[in-house]
Amino acid sequence: MTTEPLISAADEKQEVPGLRALTHEWLGAIGEDPDREGLLKTPHRVAKAWGFLTAGYHKSLQDAVGDAVFAADGSEMVIVKDIEFYSMCEHHMLPFYGRAHVAYIPDGKILGLSKFARIVDLYSRRLQVQERITTQIADAVQELLEPKGVAVMMEGVHLCMAMRGVQKQNSSTSTSAMRGLFKSDARTRAEFMSAVQGTLRGR
């Protein structure tokens, strides 16, 4: 009889509670032997990995940005491009990934640049759809800074389309959300879109 491998208390704390046992059952359900040598630690690894992949459920916007909102003059457009994101599709629990571009026009407040990546991670590390993440990021920046405008564009590759179903490996999906001047002023919107031109596969 195979003995379950010992897992340290520190590693166990990083697991999603209960997911180790469920993964053991899942392996059996697909026809595998969860007790063979190569799979002995797989339930633990999966439970730990999903703790990281869904960490966004356990953090708030304030956790992500801390005290990095600053008073500042200026009203020129700020763009943070090519923020990598990785998420899990809520329909098939398969990965989708790509890049996010975030812009805003300050109105007395600015945000530390690294915090835009943290905001993207906050909403990406959940079961998601790309459309929702895009909107959530835009709404978060609007809430934090109350700027004159916010724009978010995301480009993603979805493995639920590439690995199964229609099996289109070269397809990508673009989504956008515009607030304030980016929505009402065509020239402002065009400036942003020009700055982030290029597709995930075509750069």
XYZ file of C-alpha atoms in Angstrom:
203
model
C 0.000 0.000 0.000
C 1.343 3.431 -0.976
C 1.930 5.866 1.862
C 0.823 9.482 1.370
C 3.903 11.747 1.199
C 4.607 14.005 4.157
C 3.716 17.652 3.552
C 5.239 20.369 5.721
C 2.947 22.559 7.776
C 4.160 25.632 5.852
C 3.313 24.036 2.501
C -0.039 22.828 3.761
C -1.015 26.357 4.756
C -0.628 27.413 1.101
C -3.171 24.835 -0.074
C -6.809 25.505 -0.848
C -8.498 23.587 2.020
C -10.075 20.334 0.856
C -8.687 20.530 -2.667
C -6.027 17.889 -2.089
C -8.634 15.186 -1.423
C -10.778 16.341 -4.342
C -7.787 16.207 -6.700
C -7.041 12.659 -5.557
C -10.616 11.700 -6.513
C -10.375 13.618 -9.791
C -7.265 11.696 -10.837
C -9.121 8.452 -10.261
C -12.170 9.710 -12.155
C -10.159 10.352 -15.345
C -8.666 6.851 -15.245
C -5.364 7.527 -13.489
C -3.898 5.804 -10.447
C -3.467 8.647 -7.920
C -1.260 6.403 -5.787
C 1.413 5.762 -8.400
C 4.786 7.312 -7.709
C 4.595 10.144 -10.233
C 1.251 11.362 -8.890
C 1.765 11.006 -5.149
C 2.391 14.710 -4.572
C 0.147 15.951 -7.383
C -2.920 16.560 -5.157
C -0.799 18.724 -2.863
C 0.803 20.579 -5.774
C -2.611 21.264 -7.322
C -4.085 22.468 -4.020
C -1.076 24.765 -3.534
C -1.102 26.035 -7.121
C -4.788 26.922 -6.936
C -4.130 28.830 -3.735
C -1.858 31.089 -5.799
C -4.061 31.171 -8.918
C -7.114 32.289 -6.939
C -5.398 34.604 -4.457
C -7.447 37.518 -5.787
C -10.502 36.269 -3.903
C -8.759 36.984 -0.607
C -7.401 40.482 -1.297
C -9.032 43.879 -1.589
C -8.181 46.830 -3.800
C -6.687 48.531 -0.755
C -4.458 45.493 -0.159
C -3.193 45.809 -3.733
C -2.327 49.516 -3.711
C -1.521 50.260 -0.063
C -0.542 53.898 0.404
C 0.685 54.440 -3.168
C -1.894 57.107 -4.126
C -0.194 60.519 -4.202
C -1.317 64.108 -4.698
C 0.229 65.564 -7.850
C -0.213 68.302 -10.430
C -0.445 67.575 -14.128
C -3.078 66.345 -16.515
C -1.131 64.530 -19.213
C -2.043 60.984 -20.142
C -0.224 58.207 -18.263
C -0.034 54.801 -19.958
C 1.284 51.574 -18.439
C 1.648 49.035 -21.252
C 2.283 45.326 -21.596
C 1.297 44.202 -18.100
C 1.318 40.409 -18.263
C -1.738 38.664 -16.890
C -2.652 35.031 -16.290
C -6.134 33.920 -15.355
C -8.452 30.899 -15.382
C -11.573 30.751 -17.539
C -14.657 30.287 -15.359
C -16.380 28.161 -18.006
C -13.794 25.374 -18.378
C -11.198 26.234 -15.700
C -8.487 26.419 -18.363
C -5.910 29.231 -18.529
C -6.069 32.406 -20.541
C -3.234 34.887 -20.609
C -1.943 37.970 -22.342
C -1.239 41.652 -21.798
C -3.106 44.568 -20.279
C -2.644 48.254 -21.118
C -3.925 50.836 -18.627
C -4.125 54.602 -19.111
C -5.516 57.505 -17.128
C -5.567 61.292 -17.178
C -4.780 62.584 -13.666
C -6.942 65.084 -11.839
C -4.916 65.818 -8.718
C -3.939 62.232 -7.854
C -1.532 59.673 -9.289
C -0.777 56.033 -8.506
C 2.611 54.338 -8.132
C 3.279 52.598 -11.439
C 3.916 49.135 -9.998
C 0.449 49.168 -8.461
C -1.190 48.899 -11.865
C 0.357 45.438 -12.217
C -0.955 44.561 -8.752
C -4.452 45.698 -9.700
C -4.313 43.519 -12.833
C -3.206 40.545 -10.709
C -5.919 41.218 -8.124
C -8.698 40.647 -10.646
C -6.902 38.089 -12.835
C -6.218 35.619 -10.027
C -9.806 34.401 -9.849
C -12.103 32.369 -12.079
C -12.804 34.992 -14.699
C -13.845 36.112 -18.154
C -11.678 38.661 -19.929
C -14.525 41.126 -20.359
C -15.096 41.295 -16.606
C -11.416 41.758 -15.713
C -11.182 44.663 -18.157
C -14.152 46.424 -16.567
C -12.990 45.719 -13.015
C -9.558 47.238 -13.661
C -11.095 50.372 -15.185
C -13.543 50.755 -12.300
C -10.763 50.247 -9.739
C -8.577 53.001 -11.221
C -11.607 55.278 -11.439
C -12.453 54.626 -7.791
C -8.901 55.171 -6.557
C -7.924 58.281 -8.495
C -11.150 59.919 -9.720
C -9.231 60.939 -12.853
C -10.485 62.781 -15.914
C -10.499 59.494 -17.785
C -9.497 55.833 -17.647
C -8.842 53.372 -20.472
C -8.049 49.675 -20.273
C -7.325 47.327 -23.159
C -6.573 43.632 -22.752
C -5.358 41.135 -25.337
C -5.608 37.465 -24.439
C -5.148 33.930 -25.715
C -7.698 31.468 -24.361
C -6.681 27.829 -24.064
C -10.335 26.784 -23.892
C -10.401 27.755 -27.600
C -6.924 26.484 -28.470
C -6.883 23.098 -26.681
C -10.504 22.018 -27.080
C -13.706 22.987 -28.871
C -12.861 24.872 -32.058
C -9.111 24.326 -31.490
C -8.017 27.648 -33.005
C -4.462 28.089 -31.740
C -3.814 31.425 -33.467
C -6.858 33.326 -32.254
C -6.718 36.103 -29.663
C -9.325 38.257 -27.958
C -9.237 42.015 -27.352
C -11.439 43.805 -24.820
C -11.560 47.440 -23.755
C -13.212 49.673 -21.189
C -13.321 53.467 -21.431
C -14.267 55.982 -18.766
C -14.483 59.804 -18.788
C -12.548 61.577 -21.542
C -11.504 58.303 -23.162
C -15.170 57.569 -23.752
C -16.399 61.060 -24.623
C -13.450 62.435 -26.626
C -12.506 60.641 -29.841
C -9.035 62.233 -30.041
C -8.110 61.114 -26.519
C -9.327 57.607 -27.265
C -7.421 57.524 -30.566
C -4.210 58.636 -28.839
C -4.489 55.746 -26.406
C -5.337 53.185 -29.071
C -2.414 54.341 -31.213
C -0.026 53.992 -28.276
C -1.015 50.389 -27.599
C -1.307 49.184 -31.186
C -0.073 45.686 -31.943
C -1.533 42.292 -31.218
C -0.308 39.606 -28.853
C 0.845 37.434 -31.756
C 1.994 40.210 -34.086
C 4.662 42.068 -32.100
